[in-house]
Short mmCIF file of C-alpha atoms and ligand atoms in Angstrom, two decimals:
data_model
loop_
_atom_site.label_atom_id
_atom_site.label_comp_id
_atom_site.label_asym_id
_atom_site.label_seq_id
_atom_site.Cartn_x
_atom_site.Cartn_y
_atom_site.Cartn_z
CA UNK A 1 -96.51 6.40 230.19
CA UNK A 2 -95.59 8.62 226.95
CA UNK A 3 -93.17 10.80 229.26
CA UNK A 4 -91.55 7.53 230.59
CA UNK A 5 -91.31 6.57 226.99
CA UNK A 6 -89.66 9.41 226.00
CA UNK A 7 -86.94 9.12 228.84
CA UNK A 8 -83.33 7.87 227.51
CA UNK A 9 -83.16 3.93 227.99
CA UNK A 10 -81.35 3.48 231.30
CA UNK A 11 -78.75 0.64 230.94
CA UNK A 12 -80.88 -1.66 232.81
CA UNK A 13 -83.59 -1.21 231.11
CA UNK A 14 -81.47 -1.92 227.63
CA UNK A 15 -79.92 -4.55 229.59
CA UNK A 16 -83.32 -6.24 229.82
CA UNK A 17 -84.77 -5.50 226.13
CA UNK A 18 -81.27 -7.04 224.86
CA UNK A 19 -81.97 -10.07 226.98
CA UNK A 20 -85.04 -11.06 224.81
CA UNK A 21 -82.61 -9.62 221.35
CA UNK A 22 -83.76 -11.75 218.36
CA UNK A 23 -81.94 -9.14 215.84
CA UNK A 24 -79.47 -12.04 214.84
CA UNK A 25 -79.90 -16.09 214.61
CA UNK A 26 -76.81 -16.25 217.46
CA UNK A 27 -79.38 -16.00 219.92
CA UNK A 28 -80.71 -19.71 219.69
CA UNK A 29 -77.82 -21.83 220.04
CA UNK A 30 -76.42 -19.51 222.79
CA UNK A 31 -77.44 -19.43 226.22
CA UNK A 32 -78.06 -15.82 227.00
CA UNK A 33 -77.37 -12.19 226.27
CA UNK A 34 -74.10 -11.26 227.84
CA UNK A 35 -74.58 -7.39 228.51
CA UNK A 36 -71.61 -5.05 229.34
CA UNK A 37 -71.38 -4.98 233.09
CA UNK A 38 -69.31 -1.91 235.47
CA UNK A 39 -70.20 1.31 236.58
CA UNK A 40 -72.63 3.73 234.75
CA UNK A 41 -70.40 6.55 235.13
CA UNK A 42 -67.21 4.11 234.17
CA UNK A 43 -64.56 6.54 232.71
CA UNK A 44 -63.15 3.87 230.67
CA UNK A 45 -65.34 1.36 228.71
CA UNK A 46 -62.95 -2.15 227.31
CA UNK A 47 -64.86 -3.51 224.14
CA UNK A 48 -64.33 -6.55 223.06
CA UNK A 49 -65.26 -8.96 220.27
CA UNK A 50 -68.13 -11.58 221.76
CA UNK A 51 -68.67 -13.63 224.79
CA UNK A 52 -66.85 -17.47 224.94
CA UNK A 53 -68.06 -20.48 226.81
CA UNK A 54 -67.89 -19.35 230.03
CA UNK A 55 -69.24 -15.90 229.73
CA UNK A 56 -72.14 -17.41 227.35
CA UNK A 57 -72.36 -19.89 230.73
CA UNK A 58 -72.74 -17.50 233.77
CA UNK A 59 -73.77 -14.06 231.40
CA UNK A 60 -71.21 -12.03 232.77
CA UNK A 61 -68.45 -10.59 230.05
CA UNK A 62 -64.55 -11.63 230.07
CA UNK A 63 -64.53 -14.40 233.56
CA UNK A 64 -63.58 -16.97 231.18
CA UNK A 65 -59.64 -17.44 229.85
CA UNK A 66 -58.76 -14.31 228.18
CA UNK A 67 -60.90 -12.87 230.90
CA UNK A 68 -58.34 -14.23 233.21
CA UNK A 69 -55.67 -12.54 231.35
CA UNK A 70 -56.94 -9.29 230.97
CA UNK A 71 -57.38 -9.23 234.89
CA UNK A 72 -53.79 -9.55 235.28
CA UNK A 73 -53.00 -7.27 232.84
CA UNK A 74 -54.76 -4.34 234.40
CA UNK A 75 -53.40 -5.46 237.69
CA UNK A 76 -49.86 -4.85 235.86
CA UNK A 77 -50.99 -1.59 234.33
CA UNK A 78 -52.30 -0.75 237.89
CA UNK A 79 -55.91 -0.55 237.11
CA UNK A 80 -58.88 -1.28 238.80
CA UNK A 81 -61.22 -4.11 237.08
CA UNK A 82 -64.31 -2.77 239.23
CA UNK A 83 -64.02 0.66 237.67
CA UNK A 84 -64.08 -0.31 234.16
CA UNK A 85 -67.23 -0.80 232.24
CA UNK A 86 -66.49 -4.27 229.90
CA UNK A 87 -68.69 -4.99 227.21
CA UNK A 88 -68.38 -6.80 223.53
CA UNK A 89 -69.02 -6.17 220.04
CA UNK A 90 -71.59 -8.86 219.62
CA UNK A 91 -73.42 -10.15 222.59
CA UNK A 92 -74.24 -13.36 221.97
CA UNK A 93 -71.30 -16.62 221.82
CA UNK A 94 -71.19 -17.64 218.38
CA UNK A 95 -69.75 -21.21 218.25
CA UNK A 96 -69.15 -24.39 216.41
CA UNK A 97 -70.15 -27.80 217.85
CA UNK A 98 -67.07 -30.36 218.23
CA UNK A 99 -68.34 -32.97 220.19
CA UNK A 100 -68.89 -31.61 223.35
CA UNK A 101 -66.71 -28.94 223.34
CA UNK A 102 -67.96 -25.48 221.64
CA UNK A 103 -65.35 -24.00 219.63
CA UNK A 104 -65.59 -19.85 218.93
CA UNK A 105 -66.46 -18.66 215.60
CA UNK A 106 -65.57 -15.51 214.80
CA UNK A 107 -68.77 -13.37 214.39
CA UNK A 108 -69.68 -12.02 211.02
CA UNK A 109 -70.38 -8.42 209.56
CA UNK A 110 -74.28 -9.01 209.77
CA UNK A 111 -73.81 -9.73 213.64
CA UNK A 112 -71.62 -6.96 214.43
CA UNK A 113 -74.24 -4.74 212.82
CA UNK A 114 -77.13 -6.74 214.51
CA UNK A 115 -75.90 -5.86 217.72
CA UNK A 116 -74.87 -2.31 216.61
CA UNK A 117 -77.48 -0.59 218.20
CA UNK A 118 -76.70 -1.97 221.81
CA UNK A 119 -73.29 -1.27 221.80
CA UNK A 120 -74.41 2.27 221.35
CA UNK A 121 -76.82 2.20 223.17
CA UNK A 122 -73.81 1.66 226.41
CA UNK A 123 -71.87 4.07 224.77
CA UNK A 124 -74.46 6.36 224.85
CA UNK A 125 -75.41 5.94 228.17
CA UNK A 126 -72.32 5.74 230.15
CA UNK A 127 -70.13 8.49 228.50
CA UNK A 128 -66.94 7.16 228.53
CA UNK A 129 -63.74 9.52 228.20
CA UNK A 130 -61.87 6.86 226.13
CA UNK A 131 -62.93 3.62 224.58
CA UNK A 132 -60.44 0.74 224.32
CA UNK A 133 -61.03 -1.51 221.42
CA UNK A 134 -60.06 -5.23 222.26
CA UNK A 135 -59.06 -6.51 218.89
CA UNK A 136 -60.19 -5.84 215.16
CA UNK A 137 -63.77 -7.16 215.59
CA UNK A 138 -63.95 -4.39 218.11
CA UNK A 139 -62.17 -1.57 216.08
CA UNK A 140 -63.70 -2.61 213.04
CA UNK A 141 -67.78 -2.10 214.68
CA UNK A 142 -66.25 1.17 216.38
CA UNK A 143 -63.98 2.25 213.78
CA UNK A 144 -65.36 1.11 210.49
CA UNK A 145 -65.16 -1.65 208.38
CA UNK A 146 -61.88 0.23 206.27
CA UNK A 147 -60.31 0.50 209.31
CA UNK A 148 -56.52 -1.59 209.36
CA UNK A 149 -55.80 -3.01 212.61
CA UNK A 150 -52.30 -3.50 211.68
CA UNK A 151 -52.07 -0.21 211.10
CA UNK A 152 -53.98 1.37 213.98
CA UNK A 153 -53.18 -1.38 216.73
CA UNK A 154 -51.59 0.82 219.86
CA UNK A 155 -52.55 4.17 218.96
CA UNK A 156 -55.51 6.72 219.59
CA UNK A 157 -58.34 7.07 217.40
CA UNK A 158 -61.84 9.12 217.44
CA UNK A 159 -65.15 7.46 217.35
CA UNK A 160 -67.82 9.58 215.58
CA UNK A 161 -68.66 11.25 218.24
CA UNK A 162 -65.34 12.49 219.77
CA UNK A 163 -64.69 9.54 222.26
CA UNK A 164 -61.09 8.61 222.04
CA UNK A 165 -60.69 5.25 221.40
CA UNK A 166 -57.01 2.96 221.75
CA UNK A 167 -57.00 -0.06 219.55
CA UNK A 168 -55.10 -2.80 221.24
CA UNK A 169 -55.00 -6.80 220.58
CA UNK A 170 -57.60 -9.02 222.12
CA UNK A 171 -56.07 -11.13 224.99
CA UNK A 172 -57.16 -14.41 223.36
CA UNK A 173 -54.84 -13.15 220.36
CA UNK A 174 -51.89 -13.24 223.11
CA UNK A 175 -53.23 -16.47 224.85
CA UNK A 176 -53.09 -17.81 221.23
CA UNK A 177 -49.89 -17.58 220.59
CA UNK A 178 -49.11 -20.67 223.15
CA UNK A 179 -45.85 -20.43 225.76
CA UNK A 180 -42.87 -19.08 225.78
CA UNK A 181 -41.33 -16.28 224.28
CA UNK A 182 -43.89 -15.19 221.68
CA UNK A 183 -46.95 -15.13 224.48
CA UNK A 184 -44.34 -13.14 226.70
CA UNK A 185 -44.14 -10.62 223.71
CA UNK A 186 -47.75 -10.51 222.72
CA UNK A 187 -48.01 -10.24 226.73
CA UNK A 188 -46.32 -7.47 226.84
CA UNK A 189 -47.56 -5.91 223.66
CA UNK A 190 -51.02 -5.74 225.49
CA UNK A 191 -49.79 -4.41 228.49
CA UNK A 192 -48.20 -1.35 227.17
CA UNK A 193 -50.97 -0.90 225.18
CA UNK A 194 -53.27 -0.70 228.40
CA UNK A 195 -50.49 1.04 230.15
CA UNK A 196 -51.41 4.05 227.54
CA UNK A 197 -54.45 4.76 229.40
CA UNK A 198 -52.83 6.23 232.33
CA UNK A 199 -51.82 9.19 229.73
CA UNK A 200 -52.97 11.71 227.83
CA UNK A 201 -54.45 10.39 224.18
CA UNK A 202 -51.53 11.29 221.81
CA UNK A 203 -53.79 13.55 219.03
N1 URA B 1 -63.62 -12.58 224.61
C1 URA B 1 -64.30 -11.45 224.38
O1 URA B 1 -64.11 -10.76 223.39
N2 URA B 1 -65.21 -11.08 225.26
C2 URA B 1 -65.49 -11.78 226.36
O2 URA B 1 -66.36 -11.35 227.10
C3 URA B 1 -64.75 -12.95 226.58
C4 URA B 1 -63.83 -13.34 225.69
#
């Protein structure tokens, strides 16, 4: 049993530990744990800020809405969904009650750190060659809390230990900004931000 111990936690076996997580109080009003989900040996892991409704709802990350959008996205960029490993910053839905509805709450500093440990924890175990960050709740738990997503959204950036890492906006952000000509442009803002991936990170 000690030499199992000693073995590096597998993803499923962090998958399952994180499904009993208690580090936070966002565990009780949410459903479940949504883990990251892809391939182990995923070359590129998409990180982005918590589940929503419907991810909180079936446990799987980004099937909901901006989900929806990122799918067509990579279709546009040409990538493969199935060969990315998706995961979020914080892993449980933090929400508001509105009646029936559950509206998203932006997770604070104390969850982000909460659920620091997981995150690398996949990191860790899956090796990425580049990182995207999906937004600055994302760049911020990757990046650190100085970092200035204005600044650094659409460019390549180094995680501690060497990863590259592209900051990009969160597709909620674009679905956000309604119809018409200002999605189109936050649309497309995302897009060639994705599109980056098919190149070399610009050091
Ligand atoms: N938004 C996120 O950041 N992650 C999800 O999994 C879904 C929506």
């Amino acid at each position: 049993a000690r030499a199992a111990e000693a073995l590096p936690d597998s993803l499923t076996a962090q998958r399952h530990r994180a499904a009993a997580c208690r580090r936070c109080a966002l565990w009780e009003p949410a459903t479940q744990t949504v883990f990251g989900e892809g391939p182990a040996d995923a070359r590129v892991m998409l990180i982005g800020e918590q589940p929503g409704d419907r991810e909180d709802l079936s446990g799987r990350p980004f099937v909901g809405p901006a989900g929806q959008l990122l799918d067509r996205v990579l279709a546009e960029a040409g990538i493969d969904r199935t060969t990315l490993y998706l995961t979020n910053a914080v892993k449980h839905f933090r929400f508001q009650r509105r009646g029936k509805v559950r509206v998203h709450q932006r997770p604070d500093r104390e969850h982000v750190q909460a659920c620091r440990s997981w995150l690398a924890g996949e990191i860790e175990q899956v090796r990425p060659d580049t990182v995207v960050c999906l937004g600055a709740t994302a760049a911020s738990a990757l990046l650190g809390a100085a970092f200035r997503f204005s600044e650094g959204r659409g460019q390549w950036h180094t995680l501690h230990d060497g990863t590259p890492a592209l900051v990009t906006v969160h597709p909620s952000w674009v679905l956000r900004q309604g119809e018409g000509a200002a999605r189109e442009a936050a649309h497309a803002l995302l897009l060639a931000d994705i599109r980056k991936l098919g190149g070399p990170p610009a050091v």
